[in-house]
Amino acid sequence: GKVGIGTTSPGAKLAINGGVHVGGDSDPGDNNLVVDGKVGIGRTSSREKLAVNGNVKANKFIGDGSQLTNLSVGVNGLNLATTRGSKVGIGTTSPGAKLAVHGTSRTVAEFKTSSGGDAEVRITSGDSAEAFVSFNNSTTGSNQWMAGMDDDEQFKIAYGLAEITSSNNKLTIQPNGSIQIANHTPIIFQRYSKLGDNIKYNTHYNSNDYNAAIVGFRAIDGDIQENDDGDIIKIYMYIANNMWHIRADFRTHKDSETWYIDVMFVRKELSRRTGY
């Protein structure tokens, strides 16, 4: 049968037309339920104010969330809205920032979309205390752009697999502000002194890596030959066997002049040459 309280025609096993107060005798108001103790749903005991063994579906939770811990997120994710300066911790119960994410694996955060290119951004730590952000999409396959700091406190940008290494590093910024391109100094000023007369000098800088230009020179202990034919003076860079060479000479009465020449070498990643 059925039991009705406040009604003569109950439609359920127990129908109460009015308010119910459990654990007290004050009036809860019509159609309200007040519980002074603890409530367990789907379980025989409860140590909390409300303990549910099963799924809970709600449109909205109201509160600052300051005491929420050990949240389990389902396949559809979790939306959190916090107020009053509260903080959210993932993998930590004591967040020190608005959002603190602590992980035990190398990748502590991943942002990914499968719409129009499988774009992916990760915050990752390397094998040697590196910390970097990686950027990847389906067009690059396993390769990815990476930017971050290594264990020597250098900031690096690299392109390749998994993590930043010396072989895939493209740009390095030292703590003092100096810059390297592909692990090399990008611009070098080199002075060559006392080179002698009528020189063809190998600088040992590879033309596949650097472009070169003479930016200053002087020749001393010479005496210009005014009454001879041919070049009066010549000084230039040229390539032989993939190496930069200096060619320098001027027309003189004697062969005792010697050259001092300043050369600027610039990495090919930063410059372009034509006419060679």
PDB file of C-alpha atoms in Angstrom:
ATOM      1  CA  GLY A   1       0.000   0.000   0.000  1.00  0.00           C
ATOM      2  CA  LYS A   2       0.868   3.684   0.198  1.00  0.00           C
ATOM      3  CA  VAL A   3       1.257   6.124   3.054  1.00  0.00           C
ATOM      4  CA  GLY A   4       0.205   9.750   2.820  1.00  0.00           C
ATOM      5  CA  ILE A   5       1.043  12.542   5.283  1.00  0.00           C
ATOM      6  CA  GLY A   6      -0.952  15.697   4.696  1.00  0.00           C
ATOM      7  CA  THR A   7      -2.725  14.004   1.799  1.00  0.00           C
ATOM      8  CA  THR A   8      -5.519  11.432   1.499  1.00  0.00           C
ATOM      9  CA  SER A   9      -4.519  10.249  -1.948  1.00  0.00           C
ATOM     10  CA  PRO A  10      -0.754   9.457  -1.986  1.00  0.00           C
ATOM     11  CA  GLY A  11       0.668   8.604  -5.399  1.00  0.00           C
ATOM     12  CA  ALA A  12       3.940   7.187  -4.090  1.00  0.00           C
ATOM     13  CA  LYS A  13       4.889   4.664  -1.445  1.00  0.00           C
ATOM     14  CA  LEU A  14       5.398   7.659   0.866  1.00  0.00           C
ATOM     15  CA  ALA A  15       3.875  11.016   0.006  1.00  0.00           C
ATOM     16  CA  ILE A  16       4.328  14.075   2.263  1.00  0.00           C
ATOM     17  CA  ASN A  17       2.402  17.232   1.523  1.00  0.00           C
ATOM     18  CA  GLY A  18       4.343  19.814   3.506  1.00  0.00           C
ATOM     19  CA  GLY A  19       7.822  20.298   5.016  1.00  0.00           C
ATOM     20  CA  VAL A  20      10.024  17.685   6.668  1.00  0.00           C
ATOM     21  CA  HIS A  21      12.620  18.382   9.377  1.00  0.00           C
ATOM     22  CA  VAL A  22      14.982  15.546  10.274  1.00  0.00           C
ATOM     23  CA  GLY A  23      16.855  15.911  13.553  1.00  0.00           C
ATOM     24  CA  GLY A  24      14.854  18.901  14.762  1.00  0.00           C
ATOM     25  CA  ASP A  25      11.330  20.222  15.279  1.00  0.00           C
ATOM     26  CA  SER A  26      11.370  23.699  13.697  1.00  0.00           C
ATOM     27  CA  ASP A  27       9.122  24.426  10.743  1.00  0.00           C
ATOM     28  CA  PRO A  28      11.073  23.953   7.480  1.00  0.00           C
ATOM     29  CA  GLY A  29       8.338  25.543   5.382  1.00  0.00           C
ATOM     30  CA  ASP A  30       6.066  23.923   2.853  1.00  0.00           C
ATOM     31  CA  ASN A  31       7.645  21.340   0.569  1.00  0.00           C
ATOM     32  CA  ASN A  32      11.128  21.799   2.115  1.00  0.00           C
ATOM     33  CA  LEU A  33      13.490  19.216   3.582  1.00  0.00           C
ATOM     34  CA  VAL A  34      15.854  20.163   6.403  1.00  0.00           C
ATOM     35  CA  VAL A  35      18.426  17.708   7.814  1.00  0.00           C
ATOM     36  CA  ASP A  36      20.371  18.636  10.947  1.00  0.00           C
ATOM     37  CA  GLY A  37      22.764  15.691  10.667  1.00  0.00           C
ATOM     38  CA  LYS A  38      24.414  13.972   7.699  1.00  0.00           C
ATOM     39  CA  VAL A  39      22.962  12.489   4.552  1.00  0.00           C
ATOM     40  CA  GLY A  40      24.159   9.441   2.680  1.00  0.00           C
ATOM     41  CA  ILE A  41      22.777   8.514  -0.729  1.00  0.00           C
ATOM     42  CA  GLY A  42      23.625   5.102  -2.120  1.00  0.00           C
ATOM     43  CA  ARG A  43      25.476   4.160   1.040  1.00  0.00           C
ATOM     44  CA  THR A  44      24.687   3.056   4.621  1.00  0.00           C
ATOM     45  CA  SER A  45      26.813   5.624   6.443  1.00  0.00           C
ATOM     46  CA  SER A  46      28.166   9.131   5.910  1.00  0.00           C
ATOM     47  CA  ARG A  47      30.997  11.057   7.546  1.00  0.00           C
ATOM     48  CA  GLU A  48      30.252  14.191   5.518  1.00  0.00           C
ATOM     49  CA  LYS A  49      27.246  16.487   5.381  1.00  0.00           C
ATOM     50  CA  LEU A  50      26.370  14.889   2.037  1.00  0.00           C
ATOM     51  CA  ALA A  51      27.955  11.687   0.732  1.00  0.00           C
ATOM     52  CA  VAL A  52      26.824  10.257  -2.585  1.00  0.00           C
ATOM     53  CA  ASN A  53      27.893   6.864  -3.872  1.00  0.00           C
ATOM     54  CA  GLY A  54      27.151   7.378  -7.567  1.00  0.00           C
ATOM     55  CA  ASN A  55      26.773  10.186 -10.064  1.00  0.00           C
ATOM     56  CA  VAL A  56      25.459  13.661  -9.241  1.00  0.00           C
ATOM     57  CA  LYS A  57      23.958  15.837 -11.946  1.00  0.00           C
ATOM     58  CA  ALA A  58      23.459  19.557 -11.340  1.00  0.00           C
ATOM     59  CA  ASN A  59      23.175  22.696 -13.427  1.00  0.00           C
ATOM     60  CA  LYS A  60      25.048  24.895 -10.960  1.00  0.00           C
ATOM     61  CA  PHE A  61      27.101  24.818  -7.755  1.00  0.00           C
ATOM     62  CA  ILE A  62      27.315  28.050  -5.762  1.00  0.00           C
ATOM     63  CA  GLY A  63      30.296  28.813  -3.503  1.00  0.00           C
ATOM     64  CA  ASP A  64      33.898  30.035  -3.617  1.00  0.00           C
ATOM     65  CA  GLY A  65      35.299  26.496  -3.994  1.00  0.00           C
ATOM     66  CA  SER A  66      37.996  27.141  -1.382  1.00  0.00           C
ATOM     67  CA  GLN A  67      37.513  23.716   0.258  1.00  0.00           C
ATOM     68  CA  LEU A  68      37.150  21.608  -2.889  1.00  0.00           C
ATOM     69  CA  THR A  69      39.823  18.871  -3.059  1.00  0.00           C
ATOM     70  CA  ASN A  70      40.347  15.541  -4.832  1.00  0.00           C
ATOM     71  CA  LEU A  71      37.965  16.276  -7.696  1.00  0.00           C
ATOM     72  CA  SER A  72      37.528  13.446 -10.197  1.00  0.00           C
ATOM     73  CA  VAL A  73      36.877  14.628 -13.742  1.00  0.00           C
ATOM     74  CA  GLY A  74      34.865  12.527 -16.191  1.00  0.00           C
ATOM     75  CA  VAL A  75      35.171  12.195 -19.945  1.00  0.00           C
ATOM     76  CA  ASN A  76      33.283  15.430 -20.551  1.00  0.00           C
ATOM     77  CA  GLY A  77      35.729  17.506 -18.478  1.00  0.00           C
ATOM     78  CA  LEU A  78      35.187  19.930 -15.626  1.00  0.00           C
ATOM     79  CA  ASN A  79      34.199  23.594 -15.725  1.00  0.00           C
ATOM     80  CA  LEU A  80      35.313  25.622 -12.703  1.00  0.00           C
ATOM     81  CA  ALA A  81      34.296  29.195 -11.864  1.00  0.00           C
ATOM     82  CA  THR A  82      35.920  30.657  -8.764  1.00  0.00           C
ATOM     83  CA  THR A  83      35.436  33.941  -6.925  1.00  0.00           C
ATOM     84  CA  ARG A  84      36.950  35.960  -4.074  1.00  0.00           C
ATOM     85  CA  GLY A  85      40.565  35.303  -5.027  1.00  0.00           C
ATOM     86  CA  SER A  86      40.380  31.518  -4.703  1.00  0.00           C
ATOM     87  CA  LYS A  87      42.871  29.195  -6.430  1.00  0.00           C
ATOM     88  CA  VAL A  88      42.652  25.957  -8.396  1.00  0.00           C
ATOM     89  CA  GLY A  89      45.186  23.174  -7.954  1.00  0.00           C
ATOM     90  CA  ILE A  90      45.593  20.168 -10.246  1.00  0.00           C
ATOM     91  CA  GLY A  91      47.904  17.566  -8.768  1.00  0.00           C
ATOM     92  CA  THR A  92      48.381  19.679  -5.635  1.00  0.00           C
ATOM     93  CA  THR A  93      46.255  20.528  -2.606  1.00  0.00           C
ATOM     94  CA  SER A  94      48.107  23.776  -1.899  1.00  0.00           C
ATOM     95  CA  PRO A  95      48.197  25.854  -5.118  1.00  0.00           C
ATOM     96  CA  GLY A  96      50.396  28.934  -4.956  1.00  0.00           C
ATOM     97  CA  ALA A  97      48.875  30.613  -8.025  1.00  0.00           C
ATOM     98  CA  LYS A  98      45.415  31.105  -9.542  1.00  0.00           C
ATOM     99  CA  LEU A  99      46.015  27.883 -11.464  1.00  0.00           C
ATOM    100  CA  ALA A 100      48.717  25.480 -10.273  1.00  0.00           C
ATOM    101  CA  VAL A 101      49.370  22.260 -12.194  1.00  0.00           C
ATOM    102  CA  HIS A 102      51.787  19.734 -10.670  1.00  0.00           C
ATOM    103  CA  GLY A 103      52.639  16.523 -12.508  1.00  0.00           C
ATOM    104  CA  THR A 104      54.882  13.501 -12.140  1.00  0.00           C
ATOM    105  CA  SER A 105      55.317  12.896 -15.874  1.00  0.00           C
ATOM    106  CA  ARG A 106      57.432  14.997 -18.259  1.00  0.00           C
ATOM    107  CA  THR A 107      54.389  16.667 -19.826  1.00  0.00           C
ATOM    108  CA  VAL A 108      52.539  18.592 -17.124  1.00  0.00           C
ATOM    109  CA  ALA A 109      49.995  20.285 -19.399  1.00  0.00           C
ATOM    110  CA  GLU A 110      48.636  19.673 -22.883  1.00  0.00           C
ATOM    111  CA  PHE A 111      46.349  21.800 -25.029  1.00  0.00           C
ATOM    112  CA  LYS A 112      45.099  20.090 -28.159  1.00  0.00           C
ATOM    113  CA  THR A 113      42.497  20.470 -30.858  1.00  0.00           C
ATOM    114  CA  SER A 114      41.557  17.941 -33.512  1.00  0.00           C
ATOM    115  CA  SER A 115      39.779  20.512 -35.657  1.00  0.00           C
ATOM    116  CA  GLY A 116      41.546  21.536 -38.864  1.00  0.00           C
ATOM    117  CA  GLY A 117      45.116  20.379 -38.311  1.00  0.00           C
ATOM    118  CA  ASP A 118      45.523  18.618 -34.963  1.00  0.00           C
ATOM    119  CA  ALA A 119      47.242  21.580 -33.281  1.00  0.00           C
ATOM    120  CA  GLU A 120      48.985  20.821 -30.001  1.00  0.00           C
ATOM    121  CA  VAL A 121      50.767  22.864 -27.326  1.00  0.00           C
ATOM    122  CA  ARG A 122      52.546  21.195 -24.398  1.00  0.00           C
ATOM    123  CA  ILE A 123      54.372  22.331 -21.274  1.00  0.00           C
ATOM    124  CA  THR A 124      57.140  19.790 -20.761  1.00  0.00           C
ATOM    125  CA  SER A 125      60.260  19.091 -18.717  1.00  0.00           C
ATOM    126  CA  GLY A 126      63.288  17.397 -20.287  1.00  0.00           C
ATOM    127  CA  ASP A 127      65.728  14.756 -19.054  1.00  0.00           C
ATOM    128  CA  SER A 128      68.225  17.322 -17.675  1.00  0.00           C
ATOM    129  CA  ALA A 129      66.015  19.848 -15.861  1.00  0.00           C
ATOM    130  CA  GLU A 130      64.925  21.590 -19.062  1.00  0.00           C
ATOM    131  CA  ALA A 131      61.547  23.311 -19.070  1.00  0.00           C
ATOM    132  CA  PHE A 132      60.004  24.181 -22.421  1.00  0.00           C
ATOM    133  CA  VAL A 133      56.822  24.717 -24.395  1.00  0.00           C
ATOM    134  CA  SER A 134      56.382  22.687 -27.580  1.00  0.00           C
ATOM    135  CA  PHE A 135      54.194  23.422 -30.608  1.00  0.00           C
ATOM    136  CA  ASN A 136      53.093  20.715 -33.023  1.00  0.00           C
ATOM    137  CA  ASN A 137      50.510  20.075 -35.719  1.00  0.00           C
ATOM    138  CA  SER A 138      49.685  17.240 -38.069  1.00  0.00           C
ATOM    139  CA  THR A 139      51.609  18.773 -40.996  1.00  0.00           C
ATOM    140  CA  THR A 140      54.964  18.487 -39.165  1.00  0.00           C
ATOM    141  CA  GLY A 141      54.490  14.888 -38.069  1.00  0.00           C
ATOM    142  CA  SER A 142      56.633  14.057 -35.062  1.00  0.00           C
ATOM    143  CA  ASN A 143      58.756  17.214 -35.385  1.00  0.00           C
ATOM    144  CA  GLN A 144      57.855  20.203 -33.253  1.00  0.00           C
ATOM    145  CA  TRP A 145      59.018  23.721 -32.435  1.00  0.00           C
ATOM    146  CA  MET A 146      60.229  24.042 -28.840  1.00  0.00           C
ATOM    147  CA  ALA A 147      61.103  27.073 -26.729  1.00  0.00           C
ATOM    148  CA  GLY A 148      62.376  27.054 -23.172  1.00  0.00           C
ATOM    149  CA  MET A 149      65.230  27.042 -20.659  1.00  0.00           C
ATOM    150  CA  ASP A 150      67.871  24.375 -20.130  1.00  0.00           C
ATOM    151  CA  ASP A 151      69.763  23.462 -16.961  1.00  0.00           C
ATOM    152  CA  ASP A 152      72.425  26.113 -17.780  1.00  0.00           C
ATOM    153  CA  GLU A 153      69.736  28.832 -17.627  1.00  0.00           C
ATOM    154  CA  GLN A 154      70.002  29.426 -21.375  1.00  0.00           C
ATOM    155  CA  PHE A 155      66.854  30.178 -23.361  1.00  0.00           C
ATOM    156  CA  LYS A 156      66.666  28.096 -26.532  1.00  0.00           C
ATOM    157  CA  ILE A 157      64.456  27.636 -29.585  1.00  0.00           C
ATOM    158  CA  ALA A 158      64.717  24.296 -31.381  1.00  0.00           C
ATOM    159  CA  TYR A 159      63.001  22.204 -34.047  1.00  0.00           C
ATOM    160  CA  GLY A 160      62.971  18.424 -33.898  1.00  0.00           C
ATOM    161  CA  LEU A 161      61.836  15.466 -31.819  1.00  0.00           C
ATOM    162  CA  ALA A 162      60.965  15.127 -28.129  1.00  0.00           C
ATOM    163  CA  GLU A 163      63.194  17.785 -26.511  1.00  0.00           C
ATOM    164  CA  ILE A 164      65.824  20.477 -27.062  1.00  0.00           C
ATOM    165  CA  THR A 165      69.286  19.116 -27.935  1.00  0.00           C
ATOM    166  CA  SER A 166      72.513  20.554 -29.347  1.00  0.00           C
ATOM    167  CA  SER A 167      71.742  18.996 -32.729  1.00  0.00           C
ATOM    168  CA  ASN A 168      68.268  20.543 -33.177  1.00  0.00           C
ATOM    169  CA  ASN A 169      68.901  23.882 -31.425  1.00  0.00           C
ATOM    170  CA  LYS A 170      68.320  26.909 -33.686  1.00  0.00           C
ATOM    171  CA  LEU A 171      68.701  29.890 -31.344  1.00  0.00           C
ATOM    172  CA  THR A 172      70.328  30.338 -27.913  1.00  0.00           C
ATOM    173  CA  ILE A 173      70.128  33.395 -25.653  1.00  0.00           C
ATOM    174  CA  GLN A 174      72.684  33.401 -22.844  1.00  0.00           C
ATOM    175  CA  PRO A 175      71.850  34.840 -19.380  1.00  0.00           C
ATOM    176  CA  ASN A 176      74.122  37.807 -20.205  1.00  0.00           C
ATOM    177  CA  GLY A 177      72.071  38.553 -23.358  1.00  0.00           C
ATOM    178  CA  SER A 178      74.498  37.223 -25.990  1.00  0.00           C
ATOM    179  CA  ILE A 179      72.976  35.216 -28.843  1.00  0.00           C
ATOM    180  CA  GLN A 180      74.027  32.113 -30.752  1.00  0.00           C
ATOM    181  CA  ILE A 181      72.576  30.811 -34.029  1.00  0.00           C
ATOM    182  CA  ALA A 182      72.653  27.004 -34.311  1.00  0.00           C
ATOM    183  CA  ASN A 183      75.179  26.915 -31.422  1.00  0.00           C
ATOM    184  CA  HIS A 184      77.489  29.437 -33.152  1.00  0.00           C
ATOM    185  CA  THR A 185      78.165  33.140 -32.608  1.00  0.00           C
ATOM    186  CA  PRO A 186      76.140  34.879 -35.356  1.00  0.00           C
ATOM    187  CA  ILE A 187      78.469  37.841 -36.058  1.00  0.00           C
ATOM    188  CA  ILE A 188      82.258  37.822 -35.613  1.00  0.00           C
ATOM    189  CA  PHE A 189      84.702  40.687 -36.126  1.00  0.00           C
ATOM    190  CA  GLN A 190      88.189  39.320 -36.795  1.00  0.00           C
ATOM    191  CA  ARG A 191      91.385  41.367 -37.146  1.00  0.00           C
ATOM    192  CA  TYR A 192      94.309  39.955 -39.161  1.00  0.00           C
ATOM    193  CA  SER A 193      97.651  41.653 -38.519  1.00  0.00           C
ATOM    194  CA  LYS A 194     101.032  41.747 -40.322  1.00  0.00           C
ATOM    195  CA  LEU A 195      99.905  39.588 -43.221  1.00  0.00           C
ATOM    196  CA  GLY A 196     102.790  40.627 -45.496  1.00  0.00           C
ATOM    197  CA  ASP A 197     102.797  41.579 -49.171  1.00  0.00           C
ATOM    198  CA  ASN A 198     100.612  40.365 -52.065  1.00  0.00           C
ATOM    199  CA  ILE A 199      98.617  38.086 -49.815  1.00  0.00           C
ATOM    200  CA  LYS A 200      96.223  35.219 -50.408  1.00  0.00           C
ATOM    201  CA  TYR A 201      95.269  34.308 -46.867  1.00  0.00           C
ATOM    202  CA  ASN A 202      92.986  31.437 -45.748  1.00  0.00           C
ATOM    203  CA  THR A 203      90.787  32.563 -42.809  1.00  0.00           C
ATOM    204  CA  HIS A 204      89.515  28.997 -42.211  1.00  0.00           C
ATOM    205  CA  TYR A 205      85.927  30.249 -42.007  1.00  0.00           C
ATOM    206  CA  ASN A 206      83.647  27.973 -44.021  1.00  0.00           C
ATOM    207  CA  SER A 207      81.691  29.720 -46.772  1.00  0.00           C
ATOM    208  CA  ASN A 208      78.802  27.270 -46.264  1.00  0.00           C
ATOM    209  CA  ASP A 209      78.315  28.673 -42.759  1.00  0.00           C
ATOM    210  CA  TYR A 210      79.336  32.333 -42.997  1.00  0.00           C
ATOM    211  CA  ASN A 211      79.243  35.317 -45.293  1.00  0.00           C
ATOM    212  CA  ALA A 212      82.236  37.659 -45.071  1.00  0.00           C
ATOM    213  CA  ALA A 213      83.075  41.297 -45.735  1.00  0.00           C
ATOM    214  CA  ILE A 214      86.147  43.470 -45.224  1.00  0.00           C
ATOM    215  CA  VAL A 215      85.183  46.361 -42.939  1.00  0.00           C
ATOM    216  CA  GLY A 216      88.579  48.017 -42.435  1.00  0.00           C
ATOM    217  CA  PHE A 217      92.189  47.819 -43.599  1.00  0.00           C
ATOM    218  CA  ARG A 218      95.549  49.524 -43.802  1.00  0.00           C
ATOM    219  CA  ALA A 219      98.853  48.770 -45.524  1.00  0.00           C
ATOM    220  CA  ILE A 220     102.109  50.109 -44.113  1.00  0.00           C
ATOM    221  CA  ASP A 221     105.764  50.279 -45.194  1.00  0.00           C
ATOM    222  CA  GLY A 222     104.840  50.599 -48.855  1.00  0.00           C
ATOM    223  CA  ASP A 223     105.614  53.129 -51.636  1.00  0.00           C
ATOM    224  CA  ILE A 224     103.054  53.474 -54.419  1.00  0.00           C
ATOM    225  CA  GLN A 225     104.383  52.872 -57.940  1.00  0.00           C
ATOM    226  CA  GLU A 226     102.884  55.730 -59.953  1.00  0.00           C
ATOM    227  CA  ASN A 227     104.371  54.889 -63.353  1.00  0.00           C
ATOM    228  CA  ASP A 228     103.348  51.257 -63.782  1.00  0.00           C
ATOM    229  CA  ASP A 229     100.325  49.684 -65.410  1.00  0.00           C
ATOM    230  CA  GLY A 230      97.737  47.483 -63.702  1.00  0.00           C
ATOM    231  CA  ASP A 231      95.706  47.580 -60.509  1.00  0.00           C
ATOM    232  CA  ILE A 232      96.816  50.232 -58.045  1.00  0.00           C
ATOM    233  CA  ILE A 233      95.224  48.473 -55.108  1.00  0.00           C
ATOM    234  CA  LYS A 234      93.068  45.400 -54.585  1.00  0.00           C
ATOM    235  CA  ILE A 235      91.578  44.013 -51.411  1.00  0.00           C
ATOM    236  CA  TYR A 236      88.648  41.613 -51.284  1.00  0.00           C
ATOM    237  CA  MET A 237      87.285  38.314 -49.952  1.00  0.00           C
ATOM    238  CA  TYR A 238      87.030  35.251 -52.157  1.00  0.00           C
ATOM    239  CA  ILE A 239      86.076  31.591 -51.782  1.00  0.00           C
ATOM    240  CA  ALA A 240      88.416  28.682 -52.458  1.00  0.00           C
ATOM    241  CA  ASN A 241      87.696  25.093 -51.412  1.00  0.00           C
ATOM    242  CA  ASN A 242      84.684  26.309 -49.424  1.00  0.00           C
ATOM    243  CA  MET A 243      86.861  28.575 -47.301  1.00  0.00           C
ATOM    244  CA  TRP A 244      86.950  32.358 -47.143  1.00  0.00           C
ATOM    245  CA  HIS A 245      90.280  33.869 -48.263  1.00  0.00           C
ATOM    246  CA  ILE A 246      91.656  37.408 -48.170  1.00  0.00           C
ATOM    247  CA  ARG A 247      93.250  38.843 -51.315  1.00  0.00           C
ATOM    248  CA  ALA A 248      95.245  42.051 -50.785  1.00  0.00           C
ATOM    249  CA  ASP A 249      97.952  43.867 -52.762  1.00  0.00           C
ATOM    250  CA  PHE A 250      98.837  47.290 -54.092  1.00  0.00           C
ATOM    251  CA  ARG A 251     101.310  48.477 -56.733  1.00  0.00           C
ATOM    252  CA  THR A 252     104.528  49.571 -55.045  1.00  0.00           C
ATOM    253  CA  HIS A 253     108.195  50.259 -55.676  1.00  0.00           C
ATOM    254  CA  LYS A 254     109.124  47.585 -53.126  1.00  0.00           C
ATOM    255  CA  ASP A 255     107.753  44.430 -51.578  1.00  0.00           C
ATOM    256  CA  SER A 256     108.004  45.340 -47.912  1.00  0.00           C
ATOM    257  CA  GLU A 257     104.430  46.512 -47.256  1.00  0.00           C
ATOM    258  CA  THR A 258     102.307  44.558 -44.803  1.00  0.00           C
ATOM    259  CA  TRP A 259      98.557  44.461 -44.317  1.00  0.00           C
ATOM    260  CA  TYR A 260      96.235  44.858 -41.339  1.00  0.00           C
ATOM    261  CA  ILE A 261      92.701  43.798 -42.262  1.00  0.00           C
ATOM    262  CA  ASP A 262      89.402  43.678 -40.316  1.00  0.00           C
ATOM    263  CA  VAL A 263      86.810  41.149 -41.511  1.00  0.00           C
ATOM    264  CA  MET A 264      83.184  40.689 -40.425  1.00  0.00           C
ATOM    265  CA  PHE A 265      81.812  37.153 -40.627  1.00  0.00           C
ATOM    266  CA  VAL A 266      78.001  36.771 -40.472  1.00  0.00           C
ATOM    267  CA  ARG A 267      76.145  33.472 -40.184  1.00  0.00           C
ATOM    268  CA  LYS A 268      74.245  32.607 -43.347  1.00  0.00           C
ATOM    269  CA  GLU A 269      71.019  32.277 -41.323  1.00  0.00           C
ATOM    270  CA  LEU A 270      71.162  36.072 -40.862  1.00  0.00           C
ATOM    271  CA  SER A 271      72.515  37.203 -44.227  1.00  0.00           C
ATOM    272  CA  ARG A 272      72.535  36.575 -47.968  1.00  0.00           C
ATOM    273  CA  ARG A 273      75.279  37.004 -50.552  1.00  0.00           C
ATOM    274  CA  THR A 274      75.038  37.462 -54.310  1.00  0.00           C
ATOM    275  CA  GLY A 275      77.636  37.507 -57.040  1.00  0.00           C
ATOM    276  CA  TYR A 276      79.937  34.778 -55.650  1.00  0.00           C
TER     277      TYR A 276
END
